[in-house]
Short mmCIF file of C-alpha atoms and ligand atoms in Angstrom, two decimals:
data_model
loop_
_atom_site.label_atom_id
_atom_site.label_comp_id
_atom_site.label_asym_id
_atom_site.label_seq_id
_atom_site.Cartn_x
_atom_site.Cartn_y
_atom_site.Cartn_z
CA MET M 1 -10.24 -2.45 -2.73
CA ARG M 2 -9.95 -5.63 -4.71
CA ALA M 3 -12.45 -8.38 -3.99
CA ALA M 4 -10.94 -11.01 -1.73
CA ALA M 5 -13.34 -13.57 -3.09
CA GLY M 6 -16.09 -13.55 -5.68
CA ARG M 7 -17.07 -10.93 -8.19
CA LEU M 8 -19.35 -8.00 -8.15
CA LEU M 9 -20.74 -5.87 -10.94
CA VAL M 10 -21.14 -2.17 -10.21
CA VAL M 11 -23.47 -0.57 -12.75
CA ASP M 12 -23.56 3.20 -13.02
CA LEU M 13 -26.15 4.11 -15.68
CA ASP M 14 -28.59 6.88 -16.39
CA LEU M 15 -31.77 4.80 -16.52
CA SER M 16 -33.87 7.71 -17.76
CA GLN M 17 -32.40 7.04 -21.23
CA PRO M 18 -34.41 4.26 -22.91
CA LYS M 19 -31.64 3.65 -25.46
CA LEU M 20 -29.15 2.92 -22.72
CA ILE M 21 -31.49 0.45 -21.05
CA GLY M 22 -31.73 -1.59 -24.21
CA SER M 23 -27.99 -1.88 -24.68
CA ALA M 24 -27.40 -2.43 -20.97
CA ARG M 25 -29.81 -5.37 -21.02
CA GLY M 26 -27.71 -7.03 -23.71
CA ALA M 27 -24.40 -6.20 -22.07
CA LEU M 28 -25.50 -7.49 -18.66
CA ALA M 29 -27.20 -10.68 -19.85
CA ALA M 30 -24.13 -12.90 -19.55
CA HIS M 31 -23.36 -11.62 -16.06
CA ARG M 32 -26.97 -12.14 -15.01
CA GLN M 33 -26.87 -15.71 -16.26
CA ALA M 34 -23.57 -16.29 -14.44
CA GLY M 35 -25.27 -15.12 -11.25
CA THR M 36 -22.82 -12.26 -10.64
CA PRO M 37 -24.36 -9.92 -8.06
CA ALA M 38 -24.94 -6.43 -9.40
CA LEU M 39 -24.97 -3.17 -7.49
CA PHE M 40 -26.74 -0.38 -9.38
CA LEU M 41 -25.90 3.25 -8.75
CA LEU M 42 -28.86 5.41 -9.75
CA ARG M 43 -28.85 9.07 -10.77
CA ASP M 44 -32.43 9.30 -9.53
CA MET M 45 -34.07 7.04 -6.98
CA SER M 46 -37.54 7.24 -8.52
CA PRO M 47 -39.68 4.06 -8.32
CA ARG M 48 -39.45 3.87 -12.10
CA SER M 49 -35.65 3.82 -12.13
CA GLN M 50 -35.52 1.31 -9.29
CA MET M 51 -37.94 -0.98 -11.12
CA GLN M 52 -35.84 -0.61 -14.23
CA ALA M 53 -32.69 -1.52 -12.28
CA ASN M 54 -34.38 -4.57 -10.77
CA ALA M 55 -35.46 -5.65 -14.22
CA LEU M 56 -31.83 -5.46 -15.34
CA GLY M 57 -30.78 -7.74 -12.49
CA ALA M 58 -29.89 -5.36 -9.64
CA GLN M 59 -29.36 -7.14 -6.38
CA ALA M 60 -28.83 -3.85 -4.57
CA ILE M 61 -29.44 -0.21 -5.43
CA LEU M 62 -27.78 2.93 -4.09
CA PRO M 63 -27.96 6.55 -5.14
CA ALA M 64 -24.97 7.41 -7.38
CA GLU M 65 -23.93 10.14 -4.93
CA ALA M 66 -23.75 7.73 -1.95
CA GLN M 67 -20.82 8.49 0.37
CA ALA M 68 -17.76 6.24 0.24
CA PRO M 69 -18.38 4.50 3.62
CA ILE M 70 -21.92 3.51 2.60
CA LEU M 71 -20.75 2.34 -0.79
CA LEU M 72 -17.88 0.31 0.70
CA ASP M 73 -20.14 -1.22 3.33
CA LYS M 74 -22.54 -2.33 0.62
CA VAL M 75 -19.78 -3.67 -1.63
CA GLY M 76 -18.23 -5.51 1.31
CA ALA M 77 -21.56 -7.03 2.29
CA MET M 78 -22.26 -8.13 -1.27
CA LEU M 79 -18.86 -9.75 -1.57
CA GLY M 80 -19.45 -11.66 1.62
CA LEU M 81 -16.57 -9.83 3.31
CA LEU M 82 -18.75 -8.48 6.06
CA ARG M 83 -20.67 -11.51 7.26
CA GLU M 84 -21.01 -11.18 10.99
CA ASP M 85 -20.78 -14.92 11.58
CA THR M 86 -17.01 -15.31 11.14
CA PRO M 87 -14.40 -14.28 13.73
CA ASN M 88 -12.67 -11.98 11.28
CA ALA M 89 -15.83 -10.36 9.95
CA VAL M 90 -15.94 -7.64 12.58
CA LEU M 91 -12.31 -6.80 11.96
CA GLN M 92 -12.92 -6.67 8.23
CA LYS M 93 -15.78 -4.31 8.80
CA ARG M 94 -13.51 -2.10 10.89
CA PHE M 95 -10.92 -2.17 8.16
CA VAL M 96 -13.48 -1.06 5.58
CA ARG M 97 -14.55 1.75 7.92
CA ALA M 98 -10.98 2.91 8.50
CA SER M 99 -10.23 2.69 4.82
CA ALA M 100 -13.28 4.75 3.89
CA ALA M 101 -12.42 7.33 6.56
CA LEU M 102 -8.93 7.58 5.19
CA ALA M 103 -10.29 8.26 1.71
CA GLY M 104 -12.20 11.23 3.13
CA LEU M 105 -9.11 12.44 4.96
CA LEU M 106 -6.77 12.24 1.96
CA ASP M 107 -9.34 13.85 -0.35
CA ALA M 108 -9.76 16.75 2.07
CA ALA M 109 -6.00 17.09 2.54
CA GLY M 110 -5.38 17.11 -1.21
CA ALA M 111 -8.15 19.62 -1.87
CA GLY M 112 -6.84 21.98 0.80
CA GLY M 113 -10.06 21.85 2.83
CA PRO M 114 -10.30 21.28 6.58
CA LEU M 115 -9.50 17.75 7.68
CA PRO M 116 -12.61 15.84 8.77
CA VAL M 117 -11.97 15.38 12.49
CA GLU M 118 -14.97 13.13 13.14
CA THR M 119 -13.94 10.87 10.28
CA ILE M 120 -10.40 10.66 11.66
CA ASP M 121 -11.75 9.77 15.11
CA ASP M 122 -13.94 7.12 13.55
CA SER M 123 -11.01 5.48 11.77
CA VAL M 124 -8.85 5.65 14.91
CA GLU M 125 -11.57 3.93 16.91
CA ALA M 126 -11.91 1.25 14.22
CA ILE M 127 -8.14 0.65 14.12
CA ASN M 128 -7.75 0.49 17.92
CA ARG M 129 -10.67 -1.90 18.32
CA ALA M 130 -9.16 -4.02 15.55
CA ALA M 131 -5.91 -4.06 17.55
CA ASP M 132 -7.88 -5.25 20.59
CA GLY M 133 -8.92 -8.23 18.48
CA GLY M 134 -5.22 -9.02 18.52
CA ASP M 135 -4.94 -10.47 15.05
CA LEU M 136 -2.45 -8.25 13.27
CA ASP M 137 -2.15 -10.84 10.50
CA VAL M 138 -5.73 -10.38 9.38
CA TRP M 139 -5.23 -6.62 9.34
CA LEU M 140 -2.07 -7.02 7.24
CA ASP M 141 -3.82 -9.37 4.82
CA LEU M 142 -6.50 -6.73 4.30
CA VAL M 143 -3.87 -4.02 3.85
CA TRP M 144 -2.19 -6.02 1.08
CA GLN M 145 -5.50 -6.18 -0.79
CA HIS M 146 -5.60 -2.39 -1.03
CA ASP M 147 -4.50 -1.19 -4.46
CA ASP M 148 -3.41 2.31 -3.53
CA ALA M 149 0.09 2.62 -2.05
CA THR M 150 -0.71 5.74 -0.02
CA TYR M 151 -3.73 4.17 1.68
CA GLN M 152 -1.81 0.95 2.11
CA HIS M 153 1.04 2.74 3.90
CA CYS M 154 -1.31 4.73 6.15
CA LEU M 155 -3.39 1.70 7.11
CA LEU M 156 -0.27 -0.36 7.66
CA VAL M 157 1.50 2.18 9.91
CA SER M 158 -1.73 2.81 11.82
CA GLY M 159 -2.38 -0.88 12.36
CA LEU M 160 1.22 -1.41 13.52
CA VAL M 161 1.19 1.58 15.90
CA ALA M 162 -2.17 0.50 17.35
CA ALA M 163 -0.95 -3.06 17.90
CA PHE M 164 2.38 -1.90 19.35
CA ALA M 165 0.80 0.65 21.73
CA ARG M 166 -1.59 -2.00 22.95
CA LYS M 167 1.23 -4.49 23.46
CA LEU M 168 3.19 -1.90 25.46
CA GLY M 169 0.19 -1.36 27.73
CA PHE M 170 -0.50 2.30 26.97
CA ALA M 171 -3.75 3.68 28.40
CA GLU M 172 -6.73 4.10 26.08
CA GLY M 173 -6.29 7.88 25.82
CA ASP M 174 -2.64 7.57 24.82
CA ARG M 175 -3.46 4.83 22.35
CA ARG M 176 -6.03 7.12 20.77
CA LEU M 177 -3.45 9.89 20.38
CA MET M 178 -0.81 7.55 18.97
CA THR M 179 -3.15 5.99 16.42
CA THR M 180 -4.42 9.45 15.46
CA ALA M 181 -0.83 10.52 14.85
CA ALA M 182 -0.24 7.39 12.78
CA VAL M 183 -3.33 8.04 10.63
CA LEU M 184 -2.16 11.62 10.07
CA HIS M 185 1.61 11.14 10.00
CA ASP M 186 2.07 11.54 6.23
CA VAL M 187 -0.85 13.90 5.62
CA GLY M 188 1.66 16.50 4.38
CA LYS M 189 2.35 14.23 1.38
CA ALA M 190 -1.04 15.32 0.04
CA ARG M 191 0.69 18.60 -0.86
CA ILE M 192 3.77 17.03 -2.48
CA PRO M 193 3.59 17.08 -6.31
CA LEU M 194 2.41 13.72 -7.65
CA GLY M 195 5.36 13.60 -10.04
CA ILE M 196 7.64 13.28 -7.03
CA LEU M 197 5.30 11.30 -4.77
CA ARG M 198 4.64 8.61 -7.37
CA LYS M 199 7.97 8.68 -9.15
CA GLU M 200 9.15 5.25 -10.17
CA GLY M 201 12.81 5.07 -9.30
CA PRO M 202 15.09 7.02 -7.01
CA LEU M 203 14.52 10.71 -6.32
CA THR M 204 17.04 13.35 -7.30
CA VAL M 205 18.62 15.45 -4.56
CA GLU M 206 16.18 18.30 -5.28
CA GLU M 207 13.18 15.97 -5.31
CA ARG M 208 14.29 14.42 -2.05
CA GLY M 209 14.48 17.91 -0.59
CA VAL M 210 10.85 18.53 -1.61
CA MET M 211 9.74 15.14 -0.29
CA ARG M 212 11.42 15.85 3.03
CA GLN M 213 9.17 18.83 3.56
CA HIS M 214 6.15 16.59 4.18
CA PRO M 215 6.48 16.37 8.01
CA GLN M 216 6.61 20.17 8.32
CA ILE M 217 3.78 20.63 5.80
CA GLY M 218 1.60 18.09 7.63
CA HIS M 219 2.38 19.67 10.99
CA ASP M 220 1.55 23.15 9.66
CA MET M 221 -1.74 21.91 8.17
CA LEU M 222 -2.79 20.58 11.56
CA VAL M 223 -1.67 23.72 13.41
CA ALA M 224 -3.54 25.93 10.91
CA GLN M 225 -6.72 23.94 11.42
CA GLY M 226 -6.30 23.83 15.21
CA GLY M 227 -7.70 21.38 17.74
CA PHE M 228 -5.02 18.69 17.43
CA SER M 229 -3.16 17.52 20.53
CA PRO M 230 0.50 18.54 20.99
CA ALA M 231 1.40 14.84 21.05
CA VAL M 232 -0.15 14.36 17.61
CA LEU M 233 1.57 17.49 16.25
CA ALA M 234 4.94 16.29 17.60
CA ALA M 235 4.59 12.85 16.04
CA VAL M 236 3.56 14.25 12.66
CA LEU M 237 6.46 16.72 12.66
CA SER M 238 9.12 14.37 14.02
CA HIS M 239 8.38 10.89 12.64
CA HIS M 240 11.55 11.04 10.50
CA GLU M 241 13.81 12.14 13.34
CA LEU M 242 16.45 9.64 14.51
CA LEU M 243 17.93 9.37 18.00
CA ASP M 244 21.50 10.14 16.82
CA GLY M 245 20.36 13.44 15.32
CA SER M 246 20.69 12.29 11.69
CA GLY M 247 16.98 12.54 10.91
CA TYR M 248 14.86 15.41 9.59
CA PRO M 249 13.41 18.05 9.55
CA GLN M 250 15.08 19.36 12.71
CA GLY M 251 17.85 16.82 13.39
CA LEU M 252 16.56 16.37 16.93
CA GLY M 253 18.60 14.30 19.38
CA ALA M 254 17.36 11.49 21.62
CA ASP M 255 16.61 13.85 24.51
CA ARG M 256 14.00 15.63 22.41
CA ILE M 257 12.27 12.61 20.91
CA SER M 258 9.42 11.19 23.02
CA ASP M 259 8.48 7.53 23.29
CA PRO M 260 5.32 7.87 21.15
CA VAL M 261 7.42 9.47 18.38
CA ARG M 262 10.05 6.71 18.67
CA ILE M 263 7.29 4.10 18.36
CA MET M 264 5.87 5.79 15.31
CA THR M 265 9.28 5.99 13.61
CA ILE M 266 9.91 2.27 14.15
CA CYS M 267 6.48 1.34 12.75
CA ASP M 268 6.89 3.76 9.82
CA ILE M 269 10.29 2.44 8.72
CA TYR M 270 9.21 -1.18 9.16
CA ALA M 271 6.06 -0.53 7.11
CA ALA M 272 8.01 1.05 4.27
CA LEU M 273 10.36 -1.95 4.21
CA ILE M 274 7.64 -4.60 3.95
CA GLU M 275 5.60 -2.66 1.38
CA ARG M 276 5.80 -3.33 -2.30
CA ARG M 277 6.61 -0.24 -4.32
CA SER M 278 7.02 0.18 -8.04
CA TYR M 279 10.79 0.56 -7.53
CA LYS M 280 11.34 -2.13 -4.89
CA PRO M 281 10.04 -5.53 -3.87
CA PRO M 282 8.65 -6.02 -0.37
CA MET M 283 11.15 -7.19 2.24
CA ALA M 284 10.39 -10.28 4.32
CA PRO M 285 9.35 -9.39 7.90
CA ALA M 286 12.34 -11.06 9.49
CA ASP M 287 14.71 -9.13 7.20
CA ALA M 288 12.84 -5.89 7.80
CA PHE M 289 13.14 -6.42 11.53
CA ALA M 290 16.85 -7.20 11.14
CA THR M 291 17.21 -3.90 9.28
CA LEU M 292 15.69 -2.05 12.26
CA VAL M 293 18.14 -3.82 14.57
CA GLU M 294 21.05 -2.86 12.28
CA MET M 295 20.06 0.78 12.55
CA GLY M 296 21.47 0.54 16.08
CA GLY M 297 21.44 3.81 18.01
CA LYS M 298 19.28 5.59 15.44
CA LEU M 299 16.24 3.85 16.93
CA ASP M 300 15.30 3.03 20.53
CA VAL M 301 16.89 -0.38 21.01
CA ASP M 302 14.50 -1.48 23.79
CA LEU M 303 11.46 -0.48 21.75
CA VAL M 304 12.82 -2.26 18.67
CA ARG M 305 13.20 -5.41 20.74
CA ALA M 306 9.62 -5.13 21.99
CA PHE M 307 8.44 -4.46 18.44
CA GLY M 308 9.85 -7.84 17.46
CA ASP M 309 7.21 -9.49 19.64
CA VAL M 310 4.49 -7.61 17.77
CA VAL M 311 5.59 -8.39 14.22
CA LEU M 312 7.55 -11.60 14.39
CA GLY M 313 4.81 -13.87 15.60
CA ALA M 314 2.59 -15.79 13.27
CA SER M 315 3.01 -12.99 10.74
CA VAL M 316 6.36 -14.22 9.57
CA LYS M 317 4.83 -17.25 7.97
CA ARG M 318 2.04 -15.32 6.29
CA LEU M 319 4.12 -12.42 5.08
CA ASP M 320 6.96 -14.59 3.82
CA ARG M 321 4.44 -15.92 1.36
CA LEU M 322 4.03 -12.41 -0.09
CA ALA M 323 7.58 -11.21 0.19
CA THR M 324 10.75 -11.70 -1.76
CA PRO M 325 14.34 -11.60 -0.50
CA PRO M 326 15.81 -8.33 0.75
CA GLY M 327 17.59 -5.87 -1.44
CA ALA M 328 15.11 -3.09 -1.07
CA GLY M 329 16.47 0.39 -0.67
CA GLY M 330 15.19 3.83 0.10
CA ALA M 331 12.66 2.64 2.65
CA GLU M 332 13.31 5.52 4.93
CA GLU M 333 12.59 7.95 2.13
CA ALA M 334 9.42 6.09 1.28
CA ALA M 335 8.19 6.19 4.86
FE1 LIG Y 1 5.13 7.20 6.54
FE1 LIG Y 2 6.70 10.32 6.46
#
């Protein structure tokens, strides 16, 4: 995550090497004089190493093997992102938590290990409580600060689904399932070759065929692991289905697509439209919403209308600042 304000030096050095300490002292001098806060990651937490780090200007010290959530919490606190005295601070903290949880999820998915269920639950809780705060704009601002497109998309879709489900008055249990599905919806992309996933420019027909396997792959990963609700499995498998039967992977018709899946599809397509990708500029929210409306019977018209209330509030002003005129294509593929 890029710093929203201020600078921070993260120093990862083996302080048992006297030679390194000498050159580090020189290299860090200017930063120390400038008052840049420094976080030192230590290979050993011996009193000697900690003293050494303090002498080099450490404001905070963590073991080098600290888990991502702890590291992010510390970085956020040092950057002043997590002060508890501002209205948005709690939401920012939740964002950092969700973001860290997502890192664990995507790492596990990519490595082929079991998905960390507790971590997923933790991020879902953070996202739903953030939605209770009601300020989708702040969530979106934080999403835009994320450098990684995959995380950005996941956090964006999850934040949108959470806000939409809340707006529609779903019960807490249903909201939990829907946000869980949103967090997991593209987990199958972890098994799509990076050459296709990160390709700059349009996909070939074959590549598109591979990309379109991600809902089935994600669904199968969850089934193989076990313990996921049927509603979550359905949303992961069917988030690219369209009501007129023109979607994939099964070409389901409206009678076989539930409301939670319809909601997810709307949020997913909208997210892909307003995201910046290497091959397309972000679309302005009003234009992205108009695109959903133009999709007509492919999406649930009543839900699209209700979605307008969620995304076309104060956000229009904020997002217009970041967006350029429409002209973006391939959003559905990117979703
Ligand atoms: Fe997606
Ligand atoms: Fe997808």
